[in-house]
PDB file of C-alpha atoms in Angstrom:
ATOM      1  CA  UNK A   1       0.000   0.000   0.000  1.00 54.00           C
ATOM      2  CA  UNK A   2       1.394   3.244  -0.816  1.00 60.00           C
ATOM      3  CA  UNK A   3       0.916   6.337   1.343  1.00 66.00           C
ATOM      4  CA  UNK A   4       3.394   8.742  -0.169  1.00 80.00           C
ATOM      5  CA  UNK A   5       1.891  11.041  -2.376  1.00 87.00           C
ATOM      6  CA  UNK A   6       3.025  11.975  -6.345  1.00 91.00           C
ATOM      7  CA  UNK A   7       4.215  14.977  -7.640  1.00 94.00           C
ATOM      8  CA  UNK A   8       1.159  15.848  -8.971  1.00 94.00           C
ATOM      9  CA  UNK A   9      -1.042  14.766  -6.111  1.00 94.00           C
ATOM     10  CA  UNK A  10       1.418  17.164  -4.164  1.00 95.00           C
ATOM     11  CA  UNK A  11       0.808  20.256  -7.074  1.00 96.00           C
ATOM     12  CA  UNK A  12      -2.673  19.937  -6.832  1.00 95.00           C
ATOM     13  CA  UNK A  13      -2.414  20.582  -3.281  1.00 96.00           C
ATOM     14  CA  UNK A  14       0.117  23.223  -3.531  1.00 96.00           C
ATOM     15  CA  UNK A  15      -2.396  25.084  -5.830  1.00 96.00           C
ATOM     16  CA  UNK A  16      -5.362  24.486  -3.257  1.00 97.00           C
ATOM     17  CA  UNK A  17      -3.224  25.957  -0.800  1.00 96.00           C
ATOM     18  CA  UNK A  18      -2.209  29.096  -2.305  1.00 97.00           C
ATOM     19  CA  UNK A  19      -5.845  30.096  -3.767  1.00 97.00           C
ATOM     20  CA  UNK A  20      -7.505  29.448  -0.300  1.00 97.00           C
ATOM     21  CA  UNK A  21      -4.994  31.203   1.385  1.00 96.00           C
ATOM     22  CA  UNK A  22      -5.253  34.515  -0.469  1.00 95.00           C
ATOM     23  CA  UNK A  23      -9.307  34.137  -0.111  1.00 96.00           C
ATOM     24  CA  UNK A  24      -9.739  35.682   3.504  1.00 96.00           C
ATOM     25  CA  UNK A  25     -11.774  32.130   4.406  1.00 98.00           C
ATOM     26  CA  UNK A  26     -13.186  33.582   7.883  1.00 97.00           C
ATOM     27  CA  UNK A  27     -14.892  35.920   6.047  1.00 98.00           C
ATOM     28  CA  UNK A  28     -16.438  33.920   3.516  1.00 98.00           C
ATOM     29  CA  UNK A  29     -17.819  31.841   6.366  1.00 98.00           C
ATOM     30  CA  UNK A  30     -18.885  34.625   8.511  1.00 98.00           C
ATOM     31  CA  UNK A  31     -20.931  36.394   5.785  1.00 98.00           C
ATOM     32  CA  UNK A  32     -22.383  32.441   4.792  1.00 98.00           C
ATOM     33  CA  UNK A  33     -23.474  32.372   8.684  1.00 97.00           C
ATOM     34  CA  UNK A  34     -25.361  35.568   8.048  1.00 96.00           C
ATOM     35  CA  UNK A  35     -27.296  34.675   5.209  1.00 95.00           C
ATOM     36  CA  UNK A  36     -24.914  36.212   2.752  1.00 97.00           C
ATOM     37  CA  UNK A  37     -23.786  33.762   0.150  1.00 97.00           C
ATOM     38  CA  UNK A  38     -21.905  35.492  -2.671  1.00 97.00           C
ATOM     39  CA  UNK A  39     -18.471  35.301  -1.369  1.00 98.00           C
ATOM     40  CA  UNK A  40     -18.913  31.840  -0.876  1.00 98.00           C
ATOM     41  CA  UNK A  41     -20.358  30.940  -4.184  1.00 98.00           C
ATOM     42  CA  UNK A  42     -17.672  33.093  -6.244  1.00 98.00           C
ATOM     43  CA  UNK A  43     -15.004  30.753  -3.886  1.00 98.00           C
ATOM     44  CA  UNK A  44     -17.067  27.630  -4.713  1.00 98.00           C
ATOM     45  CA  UNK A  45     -16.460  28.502  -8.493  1.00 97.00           C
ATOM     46  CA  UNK A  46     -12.972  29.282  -8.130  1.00 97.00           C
ATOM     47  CA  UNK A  47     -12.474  26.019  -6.468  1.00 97.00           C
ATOM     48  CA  UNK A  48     -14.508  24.278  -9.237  1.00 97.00           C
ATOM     49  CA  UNK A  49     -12.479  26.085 -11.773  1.00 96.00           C
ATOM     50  CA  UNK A  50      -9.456  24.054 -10.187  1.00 95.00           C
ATOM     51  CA  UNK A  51     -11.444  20.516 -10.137  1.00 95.00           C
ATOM     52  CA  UNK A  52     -12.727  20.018  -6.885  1.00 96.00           C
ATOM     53  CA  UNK A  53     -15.775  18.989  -7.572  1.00 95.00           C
ATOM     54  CA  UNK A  54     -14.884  16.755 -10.191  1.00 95.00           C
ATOM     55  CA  UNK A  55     -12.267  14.385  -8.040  1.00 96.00           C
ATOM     56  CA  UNK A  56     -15.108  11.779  -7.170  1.00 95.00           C
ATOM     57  CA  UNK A  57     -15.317  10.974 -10.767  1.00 94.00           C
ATOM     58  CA  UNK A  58     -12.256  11.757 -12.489  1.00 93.00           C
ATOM     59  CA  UNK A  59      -9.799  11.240  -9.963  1.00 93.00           C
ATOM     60  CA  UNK A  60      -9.353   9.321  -7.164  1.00 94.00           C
ATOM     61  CA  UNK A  61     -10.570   8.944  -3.253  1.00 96.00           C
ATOM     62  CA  UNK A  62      -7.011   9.871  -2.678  1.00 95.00           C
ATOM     63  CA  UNK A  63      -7.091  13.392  -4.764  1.00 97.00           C
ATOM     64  CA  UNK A  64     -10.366  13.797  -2.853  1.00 98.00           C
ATOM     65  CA  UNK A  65      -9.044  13.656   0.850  1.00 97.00           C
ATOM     66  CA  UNK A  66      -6.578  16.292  -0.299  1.00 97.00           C
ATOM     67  CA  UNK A  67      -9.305  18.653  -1.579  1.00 98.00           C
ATOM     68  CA  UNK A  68     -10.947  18.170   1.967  1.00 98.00           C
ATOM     69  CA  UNK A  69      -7.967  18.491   4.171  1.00 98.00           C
ATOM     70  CA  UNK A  70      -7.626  21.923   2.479  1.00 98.00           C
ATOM     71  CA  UNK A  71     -11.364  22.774   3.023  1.00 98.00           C
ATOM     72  CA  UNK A  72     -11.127  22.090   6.338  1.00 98.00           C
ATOM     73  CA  UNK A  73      -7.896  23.715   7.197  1.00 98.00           C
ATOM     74  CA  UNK A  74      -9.482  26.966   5.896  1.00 98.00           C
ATOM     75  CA  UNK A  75     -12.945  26.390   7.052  1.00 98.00           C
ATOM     76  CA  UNK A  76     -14.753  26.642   3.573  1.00 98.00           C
ATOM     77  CA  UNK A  77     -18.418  27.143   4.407  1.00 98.00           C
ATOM     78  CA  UNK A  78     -20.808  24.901   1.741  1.00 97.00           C
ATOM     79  CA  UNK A  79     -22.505  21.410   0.962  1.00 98.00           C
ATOM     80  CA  UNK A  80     -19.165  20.425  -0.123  1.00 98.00           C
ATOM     81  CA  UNK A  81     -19.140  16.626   0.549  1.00 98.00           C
ATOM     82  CA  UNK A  82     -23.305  16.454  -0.373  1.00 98.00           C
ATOM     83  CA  UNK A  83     -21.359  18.191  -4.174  1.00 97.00           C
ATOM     84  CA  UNK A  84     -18.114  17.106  -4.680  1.00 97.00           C
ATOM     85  CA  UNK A  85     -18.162  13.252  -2.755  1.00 98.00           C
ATOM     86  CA  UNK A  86     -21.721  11.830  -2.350  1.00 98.00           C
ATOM     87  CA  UNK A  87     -23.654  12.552  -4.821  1.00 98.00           C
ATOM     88  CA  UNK A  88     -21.518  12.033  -7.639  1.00 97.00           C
ATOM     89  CA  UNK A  89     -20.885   8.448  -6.934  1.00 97.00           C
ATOM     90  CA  UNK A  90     -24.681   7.960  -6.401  1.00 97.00           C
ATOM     91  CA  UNK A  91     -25.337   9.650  -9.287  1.00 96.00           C
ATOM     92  CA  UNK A  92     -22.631   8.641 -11.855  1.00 94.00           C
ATOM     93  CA  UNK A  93     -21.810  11.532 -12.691  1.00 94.00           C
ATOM     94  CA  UNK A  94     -20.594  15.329 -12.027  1.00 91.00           C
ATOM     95  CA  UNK A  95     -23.004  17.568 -10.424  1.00 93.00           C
ATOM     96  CA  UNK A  96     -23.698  21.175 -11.859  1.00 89.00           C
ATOM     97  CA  UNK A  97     -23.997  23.973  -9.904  1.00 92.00           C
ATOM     98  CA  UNK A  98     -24.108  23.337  -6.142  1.00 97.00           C
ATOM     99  CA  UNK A  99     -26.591  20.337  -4.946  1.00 97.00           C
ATOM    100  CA  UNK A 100     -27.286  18.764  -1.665  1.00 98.00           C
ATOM    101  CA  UNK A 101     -28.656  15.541  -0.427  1.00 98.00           C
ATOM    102  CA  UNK A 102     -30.229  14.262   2.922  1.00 97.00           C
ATOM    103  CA  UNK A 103     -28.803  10.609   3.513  1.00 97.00           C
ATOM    104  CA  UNK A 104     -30.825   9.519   6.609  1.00 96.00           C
ATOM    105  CA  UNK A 105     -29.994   8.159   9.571  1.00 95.00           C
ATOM    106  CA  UNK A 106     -25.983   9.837   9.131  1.00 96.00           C
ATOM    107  CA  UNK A 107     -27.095  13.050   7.540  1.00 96.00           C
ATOM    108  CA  UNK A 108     -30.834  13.455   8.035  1.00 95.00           C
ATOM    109  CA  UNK A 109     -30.832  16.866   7.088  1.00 97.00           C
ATOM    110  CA  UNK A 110     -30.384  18.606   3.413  1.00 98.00           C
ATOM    111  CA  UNK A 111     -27.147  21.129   3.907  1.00 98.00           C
ATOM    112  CA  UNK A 112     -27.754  24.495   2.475  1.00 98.00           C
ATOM    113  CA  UNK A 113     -30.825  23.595   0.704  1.00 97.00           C
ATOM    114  CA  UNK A 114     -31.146  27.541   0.039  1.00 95.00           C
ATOM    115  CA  UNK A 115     -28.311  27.962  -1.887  1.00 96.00           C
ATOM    116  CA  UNK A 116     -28.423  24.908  -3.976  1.00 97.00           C
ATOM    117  CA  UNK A 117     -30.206  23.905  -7.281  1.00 96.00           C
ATOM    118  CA  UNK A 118     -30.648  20.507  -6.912  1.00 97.00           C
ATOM    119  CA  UNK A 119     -31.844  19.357  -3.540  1.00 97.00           C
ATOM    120  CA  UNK A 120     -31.893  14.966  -3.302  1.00 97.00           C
ATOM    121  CA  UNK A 121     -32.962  12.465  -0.381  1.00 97.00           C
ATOM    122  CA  UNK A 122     -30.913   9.355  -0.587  1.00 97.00           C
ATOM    123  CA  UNK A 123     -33.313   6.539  -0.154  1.00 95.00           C
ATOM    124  CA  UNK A 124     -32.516   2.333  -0.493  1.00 94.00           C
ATOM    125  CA  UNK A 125     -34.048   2.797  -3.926  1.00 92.00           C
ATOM    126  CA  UNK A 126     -31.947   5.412  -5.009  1.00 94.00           C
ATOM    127  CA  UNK A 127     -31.693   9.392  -5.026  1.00 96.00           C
ATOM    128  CA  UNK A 128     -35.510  11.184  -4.993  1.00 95.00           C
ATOM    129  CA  UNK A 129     -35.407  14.896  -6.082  1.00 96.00           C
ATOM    130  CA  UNK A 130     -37.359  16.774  -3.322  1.00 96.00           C
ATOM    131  CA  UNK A 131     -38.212  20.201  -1.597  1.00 96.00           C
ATOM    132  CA  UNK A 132     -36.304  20.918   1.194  1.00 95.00           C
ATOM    133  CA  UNK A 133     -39.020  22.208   4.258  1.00 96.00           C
ATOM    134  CA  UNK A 134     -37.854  23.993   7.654  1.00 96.00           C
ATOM    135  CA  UNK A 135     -34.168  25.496   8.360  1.00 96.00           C
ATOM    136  CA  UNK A 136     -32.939  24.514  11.696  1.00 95.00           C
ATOM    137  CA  UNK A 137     -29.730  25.887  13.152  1.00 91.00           C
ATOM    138  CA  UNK A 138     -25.991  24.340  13.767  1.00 95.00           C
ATOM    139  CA  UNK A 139     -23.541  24.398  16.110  1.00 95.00           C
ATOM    140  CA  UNK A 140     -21.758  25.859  13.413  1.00 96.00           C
ATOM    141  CA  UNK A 141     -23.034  28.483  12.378  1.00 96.00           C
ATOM    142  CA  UNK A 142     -22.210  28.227   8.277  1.00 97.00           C
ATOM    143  CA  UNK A 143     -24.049  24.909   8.710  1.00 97.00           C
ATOM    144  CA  UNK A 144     -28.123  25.806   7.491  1.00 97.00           C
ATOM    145  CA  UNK A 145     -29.791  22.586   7.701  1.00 98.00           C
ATOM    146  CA  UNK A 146     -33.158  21.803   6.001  1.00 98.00           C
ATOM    147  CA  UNK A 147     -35.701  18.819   6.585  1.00 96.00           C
ATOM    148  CA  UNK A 148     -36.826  17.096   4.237  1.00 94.00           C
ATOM    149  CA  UNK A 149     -39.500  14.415   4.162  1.00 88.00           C
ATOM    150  CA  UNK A 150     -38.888  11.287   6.325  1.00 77.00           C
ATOM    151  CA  UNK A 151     -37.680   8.268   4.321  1.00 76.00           C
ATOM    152  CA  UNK A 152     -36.504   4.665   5.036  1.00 92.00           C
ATOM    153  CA  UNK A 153     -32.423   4.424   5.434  1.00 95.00           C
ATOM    154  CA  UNK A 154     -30.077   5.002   2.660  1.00 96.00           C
ATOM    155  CA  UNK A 155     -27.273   2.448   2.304  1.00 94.00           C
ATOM    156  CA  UNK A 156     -24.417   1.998   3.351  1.00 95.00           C
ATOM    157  CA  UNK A 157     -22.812   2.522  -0.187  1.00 96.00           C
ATOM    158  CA  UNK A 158     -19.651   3.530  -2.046  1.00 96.00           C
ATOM    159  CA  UNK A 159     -21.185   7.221  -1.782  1.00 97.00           C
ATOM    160  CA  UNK A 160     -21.471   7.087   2.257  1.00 98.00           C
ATOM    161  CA  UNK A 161     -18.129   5.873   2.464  1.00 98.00           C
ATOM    162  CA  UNK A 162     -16.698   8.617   0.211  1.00 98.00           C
ATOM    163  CA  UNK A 163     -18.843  11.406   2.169  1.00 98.00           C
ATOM    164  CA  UNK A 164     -17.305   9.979   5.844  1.00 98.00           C
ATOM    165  CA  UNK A 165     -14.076  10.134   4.256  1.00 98.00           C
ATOM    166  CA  UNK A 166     -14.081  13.198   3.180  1.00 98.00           C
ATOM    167  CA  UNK A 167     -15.297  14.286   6.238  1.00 98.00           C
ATOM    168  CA  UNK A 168     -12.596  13.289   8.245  1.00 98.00           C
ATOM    169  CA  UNK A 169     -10.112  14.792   5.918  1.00 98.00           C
ATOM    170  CA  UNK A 170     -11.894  17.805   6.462  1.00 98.00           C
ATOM    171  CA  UNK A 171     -11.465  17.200  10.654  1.00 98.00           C
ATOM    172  CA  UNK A 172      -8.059  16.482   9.311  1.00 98.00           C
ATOM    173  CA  UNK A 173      -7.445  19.883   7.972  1.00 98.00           C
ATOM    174  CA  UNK A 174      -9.738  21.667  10.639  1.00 98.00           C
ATOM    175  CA  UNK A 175      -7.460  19.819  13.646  1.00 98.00           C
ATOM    176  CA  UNK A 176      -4.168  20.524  12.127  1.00 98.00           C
ATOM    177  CA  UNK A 177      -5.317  24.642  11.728  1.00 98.00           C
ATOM    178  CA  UNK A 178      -6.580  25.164  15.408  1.00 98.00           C
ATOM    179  CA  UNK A 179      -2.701  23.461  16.299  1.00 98.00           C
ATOM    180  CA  UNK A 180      -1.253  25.982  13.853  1.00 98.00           C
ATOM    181  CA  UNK A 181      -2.906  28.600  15.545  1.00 97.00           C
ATOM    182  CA  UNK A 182      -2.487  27.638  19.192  1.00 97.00           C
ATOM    183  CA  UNK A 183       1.160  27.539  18.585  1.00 98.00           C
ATOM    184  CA  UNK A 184       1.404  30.780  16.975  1.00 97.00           C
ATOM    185  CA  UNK A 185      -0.628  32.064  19.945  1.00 96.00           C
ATOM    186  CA  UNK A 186       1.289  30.364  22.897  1.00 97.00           C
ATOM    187  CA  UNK A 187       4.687  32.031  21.324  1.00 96.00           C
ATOM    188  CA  UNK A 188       3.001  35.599  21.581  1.00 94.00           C
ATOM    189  CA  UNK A 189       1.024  35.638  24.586  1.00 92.00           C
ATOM    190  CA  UNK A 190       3.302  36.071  27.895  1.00 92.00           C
ATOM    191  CA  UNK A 191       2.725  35.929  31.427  1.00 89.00           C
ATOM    192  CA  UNK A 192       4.217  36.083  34.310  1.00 91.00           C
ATOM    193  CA  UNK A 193       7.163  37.705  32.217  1.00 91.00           C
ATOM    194  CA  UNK A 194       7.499  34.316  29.363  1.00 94.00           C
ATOM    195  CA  UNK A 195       5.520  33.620  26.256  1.00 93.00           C
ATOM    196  CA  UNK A 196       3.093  30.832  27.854  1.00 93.00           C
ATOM    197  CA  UNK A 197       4.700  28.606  25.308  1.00 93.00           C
ATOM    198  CA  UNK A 198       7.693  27.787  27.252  1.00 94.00           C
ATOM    199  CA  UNK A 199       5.830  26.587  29.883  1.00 94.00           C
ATOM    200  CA  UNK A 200       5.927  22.548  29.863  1.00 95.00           C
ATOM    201  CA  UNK A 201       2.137  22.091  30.817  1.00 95.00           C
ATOM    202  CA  UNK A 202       1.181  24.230  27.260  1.00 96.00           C
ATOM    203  CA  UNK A 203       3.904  22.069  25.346  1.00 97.00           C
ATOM    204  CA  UNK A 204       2.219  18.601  26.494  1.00 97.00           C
ATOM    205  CA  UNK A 205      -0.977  19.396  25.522  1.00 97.00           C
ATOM    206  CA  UNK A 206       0.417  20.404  22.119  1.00 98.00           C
ATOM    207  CA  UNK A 207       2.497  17.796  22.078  1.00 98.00           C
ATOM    208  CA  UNK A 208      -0.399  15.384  22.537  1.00 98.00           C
ATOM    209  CA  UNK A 209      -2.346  17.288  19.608  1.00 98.00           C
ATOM    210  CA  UNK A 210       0.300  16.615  17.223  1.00 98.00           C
ATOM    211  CA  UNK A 211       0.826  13.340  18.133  1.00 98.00           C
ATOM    212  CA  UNK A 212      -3.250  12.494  17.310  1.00 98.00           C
ATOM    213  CA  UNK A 213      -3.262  14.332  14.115  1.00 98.00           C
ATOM    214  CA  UNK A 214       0.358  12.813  13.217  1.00 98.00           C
ATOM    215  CA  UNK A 215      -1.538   9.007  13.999  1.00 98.00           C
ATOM    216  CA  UNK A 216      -4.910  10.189  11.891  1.00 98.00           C
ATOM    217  CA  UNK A 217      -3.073  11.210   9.004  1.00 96.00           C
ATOM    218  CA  UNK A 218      -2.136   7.845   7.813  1.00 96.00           C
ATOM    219  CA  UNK A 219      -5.491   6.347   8.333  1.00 97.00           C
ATOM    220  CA  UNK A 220      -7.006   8.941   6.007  1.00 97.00           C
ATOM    221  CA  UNK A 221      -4.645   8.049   3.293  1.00 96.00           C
ATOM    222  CA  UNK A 222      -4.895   4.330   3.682  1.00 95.00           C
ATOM    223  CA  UNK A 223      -9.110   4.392   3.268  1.00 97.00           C
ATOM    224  CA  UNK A 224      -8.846   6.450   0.522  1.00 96.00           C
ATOM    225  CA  UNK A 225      -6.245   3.733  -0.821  1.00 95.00           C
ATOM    226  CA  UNK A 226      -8.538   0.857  -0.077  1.00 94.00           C
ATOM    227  CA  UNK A 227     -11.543   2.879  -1.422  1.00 95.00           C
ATOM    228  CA  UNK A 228      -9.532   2.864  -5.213  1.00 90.00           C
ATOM    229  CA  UNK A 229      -8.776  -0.296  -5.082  1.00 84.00           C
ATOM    230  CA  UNK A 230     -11.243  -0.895  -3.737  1.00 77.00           C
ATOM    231  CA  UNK A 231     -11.075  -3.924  -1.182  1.00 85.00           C
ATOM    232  CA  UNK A 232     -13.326  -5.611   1.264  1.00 89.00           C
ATOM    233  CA  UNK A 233     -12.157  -3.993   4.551  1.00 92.00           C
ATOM    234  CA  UNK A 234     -12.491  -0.487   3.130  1.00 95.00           C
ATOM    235  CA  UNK A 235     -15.798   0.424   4.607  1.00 96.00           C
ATOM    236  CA  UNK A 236     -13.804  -0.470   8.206  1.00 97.00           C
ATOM    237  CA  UNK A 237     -10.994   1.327   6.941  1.00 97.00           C
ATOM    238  CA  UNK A 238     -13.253   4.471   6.459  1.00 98.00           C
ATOM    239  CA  UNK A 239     -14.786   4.257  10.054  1.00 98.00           C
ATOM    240  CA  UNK A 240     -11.241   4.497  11.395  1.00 98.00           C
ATOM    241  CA  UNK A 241     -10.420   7.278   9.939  1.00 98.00           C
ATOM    242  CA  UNK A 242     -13.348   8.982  10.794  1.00 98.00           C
ATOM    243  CA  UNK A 243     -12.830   7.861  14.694  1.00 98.00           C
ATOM    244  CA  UNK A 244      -9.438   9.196  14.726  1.00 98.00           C
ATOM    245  CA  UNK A 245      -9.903  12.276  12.638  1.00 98.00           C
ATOM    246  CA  UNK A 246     -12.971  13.274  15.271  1.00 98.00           C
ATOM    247  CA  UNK A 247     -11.146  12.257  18.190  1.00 98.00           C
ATOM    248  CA  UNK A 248      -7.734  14.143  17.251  1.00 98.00           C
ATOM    249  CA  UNK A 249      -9.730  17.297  15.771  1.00 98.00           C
ATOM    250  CA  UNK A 250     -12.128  17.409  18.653  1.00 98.00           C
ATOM    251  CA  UNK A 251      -8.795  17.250  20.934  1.00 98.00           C
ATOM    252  CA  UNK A 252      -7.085  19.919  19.334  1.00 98.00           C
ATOM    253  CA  UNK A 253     -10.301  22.069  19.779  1.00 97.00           C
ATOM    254  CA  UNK A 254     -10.083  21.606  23.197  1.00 97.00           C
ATOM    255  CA  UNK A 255      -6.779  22.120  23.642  1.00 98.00           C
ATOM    256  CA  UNK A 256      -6.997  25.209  21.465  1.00 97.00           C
ATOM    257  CA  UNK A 257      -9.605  26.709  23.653  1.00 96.00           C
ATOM    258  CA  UNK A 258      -7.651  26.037  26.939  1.00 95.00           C
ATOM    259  CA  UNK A 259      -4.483  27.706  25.325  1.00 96.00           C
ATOM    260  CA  UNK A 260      -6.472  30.946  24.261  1.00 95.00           C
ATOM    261  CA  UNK A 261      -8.193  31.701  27.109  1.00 91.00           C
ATOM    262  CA  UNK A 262     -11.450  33.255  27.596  1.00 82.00           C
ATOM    263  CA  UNK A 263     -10.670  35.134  23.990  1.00 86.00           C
ATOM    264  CA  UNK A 264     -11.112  31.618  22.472  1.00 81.00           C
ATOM    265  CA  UNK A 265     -14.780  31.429  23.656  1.00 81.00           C
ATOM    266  CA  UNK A 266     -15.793  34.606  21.931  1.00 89.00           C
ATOM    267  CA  UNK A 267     -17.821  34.211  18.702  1.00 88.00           C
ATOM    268  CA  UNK A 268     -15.581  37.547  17.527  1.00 92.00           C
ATOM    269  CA  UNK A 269     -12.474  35.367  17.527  1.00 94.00           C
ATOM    270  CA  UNK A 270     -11.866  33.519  14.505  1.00 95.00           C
ATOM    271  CA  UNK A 271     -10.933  30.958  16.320  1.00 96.00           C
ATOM    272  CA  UNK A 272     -14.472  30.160  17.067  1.00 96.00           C
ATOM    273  CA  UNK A 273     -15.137  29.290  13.651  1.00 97.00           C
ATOM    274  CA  UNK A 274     -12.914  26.542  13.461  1.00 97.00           C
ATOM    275  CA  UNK A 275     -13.910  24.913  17.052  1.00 96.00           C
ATOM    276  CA  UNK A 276     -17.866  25.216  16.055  1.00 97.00           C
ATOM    277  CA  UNK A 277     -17.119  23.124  12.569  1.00 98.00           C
ATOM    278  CA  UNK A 278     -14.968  20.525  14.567  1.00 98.00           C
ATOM    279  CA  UNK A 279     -18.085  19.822  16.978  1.00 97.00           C
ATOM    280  CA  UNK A 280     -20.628  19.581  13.650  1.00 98.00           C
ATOM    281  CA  UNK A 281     -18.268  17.704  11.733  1.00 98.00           C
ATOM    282  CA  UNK A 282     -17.661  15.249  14.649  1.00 98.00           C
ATOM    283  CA  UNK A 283     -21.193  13.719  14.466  1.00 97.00           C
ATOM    284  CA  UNK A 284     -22.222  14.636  10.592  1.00 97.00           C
ATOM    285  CA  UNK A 285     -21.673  11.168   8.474  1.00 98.00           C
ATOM    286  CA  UNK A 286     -21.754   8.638  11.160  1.00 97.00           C
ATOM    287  CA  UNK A 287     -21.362   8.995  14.756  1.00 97.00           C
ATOM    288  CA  UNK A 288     -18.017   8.288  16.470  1.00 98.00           C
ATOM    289  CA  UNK A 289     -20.594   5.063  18.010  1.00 98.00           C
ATOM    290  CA  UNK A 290     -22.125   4.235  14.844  1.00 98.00           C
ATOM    291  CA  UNK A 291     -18.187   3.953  13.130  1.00 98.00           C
ATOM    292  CA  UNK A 292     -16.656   2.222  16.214  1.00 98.00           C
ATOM    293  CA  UNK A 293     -19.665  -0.407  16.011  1.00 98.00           C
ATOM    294  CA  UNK A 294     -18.848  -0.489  12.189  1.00 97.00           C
ATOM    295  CA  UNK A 295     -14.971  -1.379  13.103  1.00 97.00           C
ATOM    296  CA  UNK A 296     -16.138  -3.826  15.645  1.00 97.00           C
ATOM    297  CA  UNK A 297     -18.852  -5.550  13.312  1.00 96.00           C
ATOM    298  CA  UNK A 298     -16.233  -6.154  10.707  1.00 94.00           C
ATOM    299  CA  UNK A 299     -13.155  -7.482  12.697  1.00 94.00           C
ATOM    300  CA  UNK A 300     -15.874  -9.897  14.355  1.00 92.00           C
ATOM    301  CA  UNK A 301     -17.056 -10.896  11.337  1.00 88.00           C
ATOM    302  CA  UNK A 302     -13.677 -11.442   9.816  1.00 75.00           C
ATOM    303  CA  UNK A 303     -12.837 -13.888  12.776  1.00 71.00           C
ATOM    304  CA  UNK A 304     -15.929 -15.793  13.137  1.00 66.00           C
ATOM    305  CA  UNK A 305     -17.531 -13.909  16.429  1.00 58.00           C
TER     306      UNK A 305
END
């Protein structure tokens, strides 16, 4: 199995990273919290330009978790894995515009319905286009969540193990930009006459952050490896990704919190943005239980009970 990435899987990234950067990403999301969704519609086409949300069908699970790991480092507000992962595996093809599905019971709701053009419910017969009804509020605030009408379970397919994925590449991304962050805080804020930094207390606990997101990297990688290939233990491979990715973003959240102070509690503080997307993200595509009962289903299965 090879982990190391190309030349060209590394470029594509490179380019990712230098068009995000320039794009003042806490803005975007702020003004998609309030109902303003230009900003983040002229960055969805600028990140379409570059072939984001054709990866799921031209490219590979591995090109994918890249795209994602740079969406979540810079918080990109949007329906991006109900786009760019899930629905073009369920529906063969690339998806136009901006779209959005409901998968119940891992994403009951429709994302963004209000922004997109297509809005789906994932059913076990397939993809149903519908009308989105009531908006009800996120943790995060970027996150506008619609109902839509109830429907039996969608499966466990190809396109839900693509959309966890993805997710966790996006906790991934989100983890390692809160640890970014803290650090670059904890070497400018002093007390007591030092940068807090140097004191050993702040360096375990960052310490302990790096060393999560360091083990959830390679897990990411190797389901997205399995899911090309693909082979039989990739759907297990997917749910431990997604544990570890939750676990090691939802750490660094904490950790970043801590390290800031009460500054890092203030919805001002962009900080905030980051922390609130960890806690949705967490939960959205599978719950940490549902993927650790996943795991445990298929190693049982594997050696007879």
């Amino acid at each position: 199995m090879r982990f190391e990435l190309t030349e060209e899987q590394r470029a594509f990234g490179d380019a990712l990273e230098r068009l995000l950067s320039g794009a003042d990403t806490a803005a975007v999301a702020r003004a998609w919290a309030d109902g303003d969704h230009e900003p983040g519609l002229k960055l969805w086409a600028r990140l379409a330009e570059q072939g984001v949300t054709v990866l799921a069908t031209d490219a590979s699970p591995v090109e994918v978790v890249i795209a994602f790991e740079a969406l979540g480092r810079y918080a990109v507000p949007g329906p991006w894995v109900e786009s760019a992962a899930y629905l073009p595996i369920a529906l063969g093809r690339e998806v136009e515009g901006v779209a959005t599905v409901a998968a119940p019971p891992h994403a009951p709701f429709a994302l963004d319905a209000d922004v997109a053009d297509a809005v789906y419910l994932a059913g076990p017969n397939g993809l149903t286009e519908v009308t989105p009804g009531d908006r009800h509020g996120s943790v995060d605030r970027t996150r506008h969540l619609f109902e839509v009408a109830a429907s039996d379970p969608a499966p466990e397919d190809a396109a839900f193990d693509l959309s966890a994925l993805a997710t966790a590449a996006q906790l991934l991304g989100l983890g390692e930009r809160v640890l970014a962050d803290t650090v670059a805080y904890a070497k400018q804020r002093r007390q007591f006459g030092r940068e807090i930094g140097s004191y050993q207390a702040i360096k375990h606990q960052l310490a302990d952050v790096r060393i999560a997101l360091d083990f959830a990297r390679p897990l990411v990688h190797g389901a997205a490896v399995s899911l090309a290939e693909p082979v039989e233990t990739a759907p297990r491979a997917v749910s431990a990704a997604k544990v570890m990715c939750g676990d090691a973003a939802y750490l660094a959240a904490r950790t970043g919190l801590q390290v800031h102070g009460a500054i890092g509690y203030t919805q001002e503080f962009d900080l905030s943005i980051w922390i609130t997307k960890i806690r949705a993200l967490v939960t959205a595509w599978g719950t940490p239980t549902f993927h650790r009962g996943r795991i445990l289903a298929s190693l049982t299965a594997q050696t007879g009970g």
